[in-house]
PDB file of C-alpha atoms in Angstrom:
ATOM      1  CA  MET X   1     130.540 232.743 144.898  1.00 52.00           C
ATOM      2  CA  ARG X   2     128.157 232.451 141.873  1.00 50.00           C
ATOM      3  CA  SER X   3     130.555 234.327 139.536  1.00 51.00           C
ATOM      4  CA  ALA X   4     133.223 231.875 140.894  1.00 51.00           C
ATOM      5  CA  LEU X   5     130.913 228.882 140.101  1.00 49.00           C
ATOM      6  CA  LEU X   6     129.839 230.176 136.548  1.00 47.00           C
ATOM      7  CA  CYS X   7     133.503 230.430 135.690  1.00 49.00           C
ATOM      8  CA  ALA X   8     134.355 227.031 136.880  1.00 55.00           C
ATOM      9  CA  THR X   9     131.695 225.685 134.497  1.00 53.00           C
ATOM     10  CA  LEU X  10     132.739 227.664 131.656  1.00 47.00           C
ATOM     11  CA  PHE X  11     135.982 226.462 131.999  1.00 51.00           C
ATOM     12  CA  ALA X  12     135.155 222.897 131.967  1.00 51.00           C
ATOM     13  CA  THR X  13     133.004 223.123 128.918  1.00 50.00           C
ATOM     14  CA  VAL X  14     135.684 224.733 127.058  1.00 43.00           C
ATOM     15  CA  ALA X  15     138.483 222.211 128.312  1.00 48.00           C
ATOM     16  CA  ALA X  16     136.210 219.260 126.921  1.00 48.00           C
ATOM     17  CA  ALA X  17     135.535 221.049 123.680  1.00 46.00           C
ATOM     18  CA  ASP X  18     139.286 221.440 123.313  1.00 49.00           C
ATOM     19  CA  GLU X  19     139.817 217.565 124.047  1.00 48.00           C
ATOM     20  CA  ASP X  20     137.469 216.572 121.386  1.00 48.00           C
ATOM     21  CA  GLY X  21     139.204 218.611 118.787  1.00 48.00           C
ATOM     22  CA  ASP X  22     136.311 220.290 116.939  1.00 52.00           C
ATOM     23  CA  GLY X  23     135.312 222.899 119.493  1.00 50.00           C
ATOM     24  CA  VAL X  24     131.965 221.467 120.213  1.00 51.00           C
ATOM     25  CA  ALA X  25     130.951 220.434 123.582  1.00 51.00           C
ATOM     26  CA  VAL X  26     130.306 216.876 123.814  1.00 52.00           C
ATOM     27  CA  PRO X  27     127.771 215.640 126.560  1.00 57.00           C
ATOM     28  CA  PRO X  28     128.802 212.698 128.727  1.00 57.00           C
ATOM     29  CA  PRO X  29     127.708 209.157 127.366  1.00 56.00           C
ATOM     30  CA  SER X  30     124.059 208.025 128.798  1.00 56.00           C
ATOM     31  CA  PRO X  31     124.151 204.817 130.864  1.00 57.00           C
ATOM     32  CA  VAL X  32     123.276 201.584 128.346  1.00 55.00           C
ATOM     33  CA  LEU X  33     120.291 199.764 129.948  1.00 54.00           C
ATOM     34  CA  GLN X  34     120.387 196.013 129.559  1.00 59.00           C
ATOM     35  CA  ALA X  35     117.619 193.921 128.710  1.00 55.00           C
ATOM     36  CA  PRO X  36     116.334 191.549 131.302  1.00 58.00           C
ATOM     37  CA  THR X  37     117.032 187.824 130.843  1.00 60.00           C
ATOM     38  CA  ILE X  38     113.879 185.662 130.313  1.00 58.00           C
ATOM     39  CA  ARG X  39     114.388 182.293 131.935  1.00 61.00           C
ATOM     40  CA  PRO X  40     111.940 179.352 131.071  1.00 56.00           C
ATOM     41  CA  THR X  41     109.901 178.121 133.883  1.00 55.00           C
ATOM     42  CA  ARG X  42     111.106 174.856 135.676  1.00 54.00           C
ATOM     43  CA  GLN X  43     107.877 174.263 137.982  1.00 53.00           C
ATOM     44  CA  PRO X  44     107.248 170.485 138.167  1.00 50.00           C
ATOM     45  CA  GLY X  45     103.971 170.532 136.788  1.00 49.00           C
ATOM     46  CA  PHE X  46     104.689 172.580 133.597  1.00 43.00           C
ATOM     47  CA  THR X  47     103.617 170.670 130.424  1.00 46.00           C
ATOM     48  CA  SER X  48     102.868 171.641 127.214  1.00 47.00           C
ATOM     49  CA  THR X  49      99.150 171.528 125.977  1.00 43.00           C
ATOM     50  CA  ARG X  50      99.993 170.772 122.577  1.00 48.00           C
ATOM     51  CA  LEU X  51     100.117 166.978 121.514  1.00 45.00           C
ATOM     52  CA  ARG X  52     103.191 166.614 119.273  1.00 56.00           C
ATOM     53  CA  ALA X  53     103.441 162.782 118.918  1.00 80.00           C
ATOM     54  CA  GLU X  54     101.517 161.250 116.062  1.00 89.00           C
ATOM     55  CA  PRO X  55      98.832 158.954 117.192  1.00 94.00           C
ATOM     56  CA  HIS X  56      99.569 155.149 117.372  1.00 95.00           C
ATOM     57  CA  TRP X  57      97.947 151.932 118.414  1.00 96.00           C
ATOM     58  CA  PRO X  58      99.484 149.954 121.544  1.00 95.00           C
ATOM     59  CA  LEU X  59     102.177 147.431 121.075  1.00 96.00           C
ATOM     60  CA  ALA X  60      99.954 144.764 121.882  1.00 97.00           C
ATOM     61  CA  LEU X  61      96.046 143.844 122.901  1.00 97.00           C
ATOM     62  CA  PHE X  62      94.619 141.291 125.081  1.00 98.00           C
ATOM     63  CA  GLU X  63      91.294 139.584 125.989  1.00 98.00           C
ATOM     64  CA  VAL X  64      90.403 137.196 128.568  1.00 98.00           C
ATOM     65  CA  SER X  65      86.610 135.929 128.362  1.00 98.00           C
ATOM     66  CA  GLY X  66      84.512 133.242 129.177  1.00 98.00           C
ATOM     67  CA  LEU X  67      83.467 131.077 125.999  1.00 98.00           C
ATOM     68  CA  VAL X  68      80.397 128.993 125.739  1.00 97.00           C
ATOM     69  CA  SER X  69      79.907 127.252 122.438  1.00 96.00           C
ATOM     70  CA  GLY X  70      78.286 124.246 120.930  1.00 95.00           C
ATOM     71  CA  LEU X  71      74.870 122.704 119.954  1.00 92.00           C
ATOM     72  CA  GLN X  72      74.826 119.132 121.168  1.00 90.00           C
ATOM     73  CA  ASN X  73      78.350 119.127 122.956  1.00 94.00           C
ATOM     74  CA  VAL X  74      78.743 122.270 124.710  1.00 96.00           C
ATOM     75  CA  PHE X  75      81.851 123.634 125.706  1.00 97.00           C
ATOM     76  CA  PHE X  76      82.423 125.507 128.642  1.00 98.00           C
ATOM     77  CA  GLY X  77      85.954 127.328 129.029  1.00 98.00           C
ATOM     78  CA  VAL X  78      88.188 130.392 129.122  1.00 98.00           C
ATOM     79  CA  ASP X  79      88.994 131.984 126.135  1.00 98.00           C
ATOM     80  CA  LEU X  80      92.712 134.170 125.778  1.00 98.00           C
ATOM     81  CA  VAL X  81      93.273 136.321 122.837  1.00 98.00           C
ATOM     82  CA  ALA X  82      96.705 138.228 122.346  1.00 98.00           C
ATOM     83  CA  GLY X  83      97.328 140.333 119.348  1.00 98.00           C
ATOM     84  CA  VAL X  84      99.597 143.286 117.576  1.00 98.00           C
ATOM     85  CA  PRO X  85      97.287 146.068 116.498  1.00 97.00           C
ATOM     86  CA  LEU X  86      98.341 147.204 112.939  1.00 97.00           C
ATOM     87  CA  GLY X  87      97.015 150.718 111.555  1.00 96.00           C
ATOM     88  CA  LEU X  88      97.186 154.324 111.771  1.00 93.00           C
ATOM     89  CA  PRO X  89      94.675 156.136 114.019  1.00 96.00           C
ATOM     90  CA  THR X  90      93.810 159.923 113.467  1.00 94.00           C
ATOM     91  CA  ARG X  91      92.810 162.708 115.505  1.00 92.00           C
ATOM     92  CA  SER X  92      89.173 163.621 115.839  1.00 86.00           C
ATOM     93  CA  SER X  93      90.415 167.175 115.362  1.00 80.00           C
ATOM     94  CA  PRO X  94      93.943 169.028 115.260  1.00 78.00           C
ATOM     95  CA  ARG X  95      93.700 169.733 119.188  1.00 73.00           C
ATOM     96  CA  GLY X  96      91.384 166.773 119.853  1.00 77.00           C
ATOM     97  CA  ARG X  97      92.016 164.261 122.820  1.00 86.00           C
ATOM     98  CA  GLN X  98      90.490 161.595 120.837  1.00 92.00           C
ATOM     99  CA  ALA X  99      91.529 159.316 117.769  1.00 94.00           C
ATOM    100  CA  SER X 100      90.116 156.592 115.887  1.00 96.00           C
ATOM    101  CA  GLY X 101      90.735 154.301 112.936  1.00 97.00           C
ATOM    102  CA  TRP X 102      90.772 150.875 111.571  1.00 97.00           C
ATOM    103  CA  VAL X 103      92.766 147.958 113.217  1.00 97.00           C
ATOM    104  CA  VAL X 104      94.041 144.838 111.582  1.00 98.00           C
ATOM    105  CA  MET X 105      95.529 142.504 114.112  1.00 98.00           C
ATOM    106  CA  PRO X 106      97.224 139.103 113.963  1.00 98.00           C
ATOM    107  CA  VAL X 107      96.226 137.228 116.821  1.00 98.00           C
ATOM    108  CA  ILE X 108      96.821 134.031 118.772  1.00 98.00           C
ATOM    109  CA  GLU X 109      93.649 132.481 120.378  1.00 98.00           C
ATOM    110  CA  ALA X 110      93.391 129.646 123.065  1.00 98.00           C
ATOM    111  CA  SER X 111      90.722 128.105 125.113  1.00 98.00           C
ATOM    112  CA  LEU X 112      90.635 125.692 127.656  1.00 98.00           C
ATOM    113  CA  GLY X 113      87.736 124.164 129.348  1.00 97.00           C
ATOM    114  CA  ARG X 114      85.233 121.435 129.825  1.00 96.00           C
ATOM    115  CA  VAL X 115      82.734 119.494 127.741  1.00 95.00           C
ATOM    116  CA  ASN X 116      79.324 118.630 128.352  1.00 93.00           C
ATOM    117  CA  GLY X 117      76.680 116.441 126.055  1.00 91.00           C
ATOM    118  CA  PRO X 118      76.264 113.298 124.322  1.00 90.00           C
ATOM    119  CA  VAL X 119      79.787 112.552 124.114  1.00 88.00           C
ATOM    120  CA  CYS X 120      79.682 112.071 127.873  1.00 86.00           C
ATOM    121  CA  MET X 121      76.964 109.504 127.883  1.00 83.00           C
ATOM    122  CA  GLY X 122      75.198 110.938 130.927  1.00 82.00           C
ATOM    123  CA  VAL X 123      78.560 112.009 132.647  1.00 85.00           C
ATOM    124  CA  ARG X 124      78.646 115.703 133.531  1.00 88.00           C
ATOM    125  CA  LEU X 125      81.376 117.529 132.188  1.00 91.00           C
ATOM    126  CA  CYS X 126      83.148 114.510 131.185  1.00 89.00           C
ATOM    127  CA  ALA X 127      86.092 115.955 128.878  1.00 92.00           C
ATOM    128  CA  GLU X 128      88.539 118.496 128.875  1.00 94.00           C
ATOM    129  CA  ARG X 129      89.327 120.453 125.614  1.00 97.00           C
ATOM    130  CA  PHE X 130      92.207 122.586 124.600  1.00 98.00           C
ATOM    131  CA  LEU X 131      92.440 124.320 121.611  1.00 98.00           C
ATOM    132  CA  VAL X 132      94.925 127.146 120.150  1.00 98.00           C
ATOM    133  CA  GLY X 133      95.779 128.632 116.930  1.00 98.00           C
ATOM    134  CA  PRO X 134      96.333 131.947 114.933  1.00 98.00           C
ATOM    135  CA  GLY X 135      93.855 133.951 113.391  1.00 98.00           C
ATOM    136  CA  VAL X 136      93.157 137.759 112.364  1.00 98.00           C
ATOM    137  CA  LYS X 137      90.963 140.519 113.820  1.00 98.00           C
ATOM    138  CA  VAL X 138      89.376 143.451 111.932  1.00 98.00           C
ATOM    139  CA  GLY X 139      87.671 146.235 113.657  1.00 98.00           C
ATOM    140  CA  HIS X 140      87.453 150.126 113.873  1.00 97.00           C
ATOM    141  CA  GLY X 141      88.218 151.679 117.273  1.00 96.00           C
ATOM    142  CA  VAL X 142      88.240 155.126 119.197  1.00 96.00           C
ATOM    143  CA  GLY X 143      90.116 155.959 122.247  1.00 93.00           C
ATOM    144  CA  ALA X 144      91.967 158.837 124.225  1.00 91.00           C
ATOM    145  CA  LEU X 145      94.803 160.421 122.991  1.00 90.00           C
ATOM    146  CA  THR X 146      97.588 160.626 125.384  1.00 88.00           C
ATOM    147  CA  ALA X 147     100.646 163.204 125.252  1.00 86.00           C
ATOM    148  CA  ASP X 148     103.041 160.399 123.849  1.00 90.00           C
ATOM    149  CA  GLY X 149     100.377 159.565 121.210  1.00 91.00           C
ATOM    150  CA  LEU X 150      99.154 156.286 122.495  1.00 92.00           C
ATOM    151  CA  VAL X 151      95.487 155.338 121.547  1.00 94.00           C
ATOM    152  CA  ARG X 152      94.085 152.305 123.298  1.00 92.00           C
ATOM    153  CA  PRO X 153      90.842 151.637 121.575  1.00 93.00           C
ATOM    154  CA  GLY X 154      88.351 151.929 124.594  1.00 92.00           C
ATOM    155  CA  ARG X 155      85.295 151.491 121.980  1.00 95.00           C
ATOM    156  CA  MET X 156      85.685 149.043 119.220  1.00 97.00           C
ATOM    157  CA  MET X 157      83.313 146.746 116.733  1.00 98.00           C
ATOM    158  CA  TYR X 158      85.201 143.936 115.427  1.00 98.00           C
ATOM    159  CA  LEU X 159      85.538 140.563 113.087  1.00 98.00           C
ATOM    160  CA  GLN X 160      87.771 137.836 114.008  1.00 98.00           C
ATOM    161  CA  VAL X 161      88.495 134.734 112.327  1.00 98.00           C
ATOM    162  CA  ALA X 162      90.803 131.927 113.733  1.00 98.00           C
ATOM    163  CA  VAL X 163      91.767 128.355 112.921  1.00 98.00           C
ATOM    164  CA  VAL X 164      92.338 126.265 116.118  1.00 98.00           C
ATOM    165  CA  GLY X 165      93.136 122.785 116.871  1.00 98.00           C
ATOM    166  CA  GLY X 166      94.219 120.694 120.118  1.00 98.00           C
ATOM    167  CA  ASN X 167      93.407 118.097 122.465  1.00 96.00           C
ATOM    168  CA  PHE X 168      90.174 116.515 123.281  1.00 95.00           C
ATOM    169  CA  ASP X 169      90.314 114.406 126.631  1.00 93.00           C
ATOM    170  CA  VAL X 170      87.535 112.205 127.416  1.00 90.00           C
ATOM    171  CA  GLN X 171      88.132 111.284 131.117  1.00 80.00           C
ATOM    172  CA  ASP X 172      84.836 109.751 132.393  1.00 72.00           C
ATOM    173  CA  ALA X 173      82.568 108.897 129.730  1.00 65.00           C
ATOM    174  CA  PRO X 174      81.424 105.306 129.044  1.00 66.00           C
ATOM    175  CA  LEU X 175      81.940 105.976 125.221  1.00 57.00           C
ATOM    176  CA  ALA X 176      85.502 106.226 125.227  1.00 59.00           C
ATOM    177  CA  PRO X 177      86.828 106.342 128.912  1.00 61.00           C
ATOM    178  CA  GLY X 178      90.559 107.750 128.877  1.00 70.00           C
ATOM    179  CA  ASP X 179      90.492 108.333 125.273  1.00 85.00           C
ATOM    180  CA  ALA X 180      91.662 111.335 123.568  1.00 91.00           C
ATOM    181  CA  TRP X 181      91.958 112.710 120.118  1.00 94.00           C
ATOM    182  CA  PHE X 182      93.009 115.650 118.065  1.00 96.00           C
ATOM    183  CA  GLU X 183      90.167 118.383 117.156  1.00 97.00           C
ATOM    184  CA  GLY X 184      90.459 121.028 114.603  1.00 97.00           C
ATOM    185  CA  ALA X 185      88.042 123.729 114.077  1.00 98.00           C
ATOM    186  CA  VAL X 186      87.338 127.140 112.615  1.00 98.00           C
ATOM    187  CA  ARG X 187      86.075 129.968 114.839  1.00 98.00           C
ATOM    188  CA  ALA X 188      84.238 133.470 113.970  1.00 98.00           C
ATOM    189  CA  ARG X 189      83.241 136.036 116.024  1.00 98.00           C
ATOM    190  CA  VAL X 190      81.416 139.466 115.778  1.00 98.00           C
ATOM    191  CA  GLY X 191      81.649 141.631 118.846  1.00 98.00           C
ATOM    192  CA  GLY X 192      82.756 144.892 120.379  1.00 98.00           C
ATOM    193  CA  HIS X 193      84.787 146.237 123.158  1.00 97.00           C
ATOM    194  CA  LEU X 194      82.442 148.577 125.324  1.00 95.00           C
ATOM    195  CA  GLY X 195      84.633 150.959 127.398  1.00 91.00           C
ATOM    196  CA  SER X 196      85.501 154.622 128.096  1.00 88.00           C
ATOM    197  CA  VAL X 197      87.216 156.981 125.588  1.00 88.00           C
ATOM    198  CA  GLU X 198      88.420 159.251 128.293  1.00 84.00           C
ATOM    199  CA  LEU X 199      91.924 159.646 129.412  1.00 81.00           C
ATOM    200  CA  PRO X 200      92.923 156.827 132.312  1.00 74.00           C
ATOM    201  CA  ALA X 201      93.139 159.720 134.984  1.00 71.00           C
ATOM    202  CA  ALA X 202      89.543 160.898 134.196  1.00 65.00           C
ATOM    203  CA  GLY X 203      87.807 157.429 133.310  1.00 61.00           C
ATOM    204  CA  GLY X 204      89.471 155.124 135.721  1.00 67.00           C
ATOM    205  CA  LEU X 205      89.708 151.568 134.871  1.00 68.00           C
ATOM    206  CA  PHE X 206      87.080 151.804 132.082  1.00 66.00           C
ATOM    207  CA  SER X 207      89.840 153.745 130.526  1.00 76.00           C
ATOM    208  CA  THR X 208      92.186 150.754 130.504  1.00 86.00           C
ATOM    209  CA  PHE X 209      89.711 147.739 130.524  1.00 92.00           C
ATOM    210  CA  SER X 210      86.829 147.381 128.322  1.00 94.00           C
ATOM    211  CA  LEU X 211      83.973 144.764 128.440  1.00 96.00           C
ATOM    212  CA  ASN X 212      84.196 142.545 125.522  1.00 98.00           C
ATOM    213  CA  VAL X 213      81.223 140.793 124.260  1.00 98.00           C
ATOM    214  CA  ALA X 214      80.603 138.625 120.873  1.00 98.00           C
ATOM    215  CA  ALA X 215      78.790 136.156 119.280  1.00 98.00           C
ATOM    216  CA  THR X 216      80.582 133.074 118.043  1.00 98.00           C
ATOM    217  CA  VAL X 217      80.329 130.449 115.255  1.00 98.00           C
ATOM    218  CA  GLU X 218      82.349 127.368 115.432  1.00 97.00           C
ATOM    219  CA  TYR X 219      82.720 124.546 113.024  1.00 97.00           C
ATOM    220  CA  VAL X 220      84.567 121.207 114.182  1.00 97.00           C
ATOM    221  CA  ALA X 221      86.025 119.916 111.011  1.00 96.00           C
ATOM    222  CA  LEU X 222      88.243 117.384 112.323  1.00 96.00           C
ATOM    223  CA  SER X 223      87.239 115.169 114.996  1.00 94.00           C
ATOM    224  CA  PRO X 224      86.205 111.150 115.070  1.00 91.00           C
ATOM    225  CA  PHE X 225      83.143 112.149 117.532  1.00 89.00           C
ATOM    226  CA  THR X 226      82.467 115.827 117.773  1.00 91.00           C
ATOM    227  CA  ARG X 227      82.283 117.232 114.260  1.00 94.00           C
ATOM    228  CA  GLY X 228      79.669 119.770 113.377  1.00 95.00           C
ATOM    229  CA  LEU X 229      78.484 123.356 113.904  1.00 96.00           C
ATOM    230  CA  GLY X 230      78.274 124.973 117.258  1.00 96.00           C
ATOM    231  CA  VAL X 231      77.169 128.483 118.164  1.00 98.00           C
ATOM    232  CA  GLY X 232      77.810 130.744 121.513  1.00 98.00           C
ATOM    233  CA  GLY X 233      79.354 133.797 122.866  1.00 98.00           C
ATOM    234  CA  VAL X 234      81.972 135.255 124.871  1.00 98.00           C
ATOM    235  CA  VAL X 235      81.829 137.650 127.882  1.00 98.00           C
ATOM    236  CA  GLY X 236      85.237 139.207 129.410  1.00 98.00           C
ATOM    237  CA  VAL X 237      87.468 142.050 129.321  1.00 97.00           C
ATOM    238  CA  ALA X 238      89.818 143.613 126.941  1.00 97.00           C
ATOM    239  CA  PHE X 239      92.957 145.695 127.654  1.00 94.00           C
TER     240      PHE X 239
END
């Protein structure tokens, strides 16, 4: 039996050598191993840790504040500022989550409120005052850098100058009851935004809204009764 198996094996080897043509036995080919396919992960929470977008300021910034200004005739009102920040913030480090830079912002400032003082002749808050006009705001801000490159200046020191004009309407004063006139003024303020420089998810509202505090100086140049210098301040929020 063993002799028969040995002869059969020998015969198969010789036949394979004859088929190849060179008289040398060729072993059967080895199976080819295919490399496994690596598929990218598609988990919902997968995000890259590298910030690829270039830092940039928001398209617009806004302020809503309470304003008190004046020496003799004191104005109590609400002040609104809207502007477009221009400038290029830079990262604090190559992989940093904060960015900072200078901001030059054309703004529109508007204020509405009531006036008390000698112009009222003893009547409290006798006049309504509305002023609006263009200005410019210059400052240096720092904020959190989001994945898409947006940097909202959570903290910023600034100087703002605006030229405003509008209506001064005396409603109850004996000096000029029911009278109204145009008033033009130049305003300047120095202040800061005091907020968080963390990402909104970590810093909460203080990453979106900043406390806005500033000292103001105003000179009324055009007015028949209220010309002169006034000082005051604003307290509110910036976002």
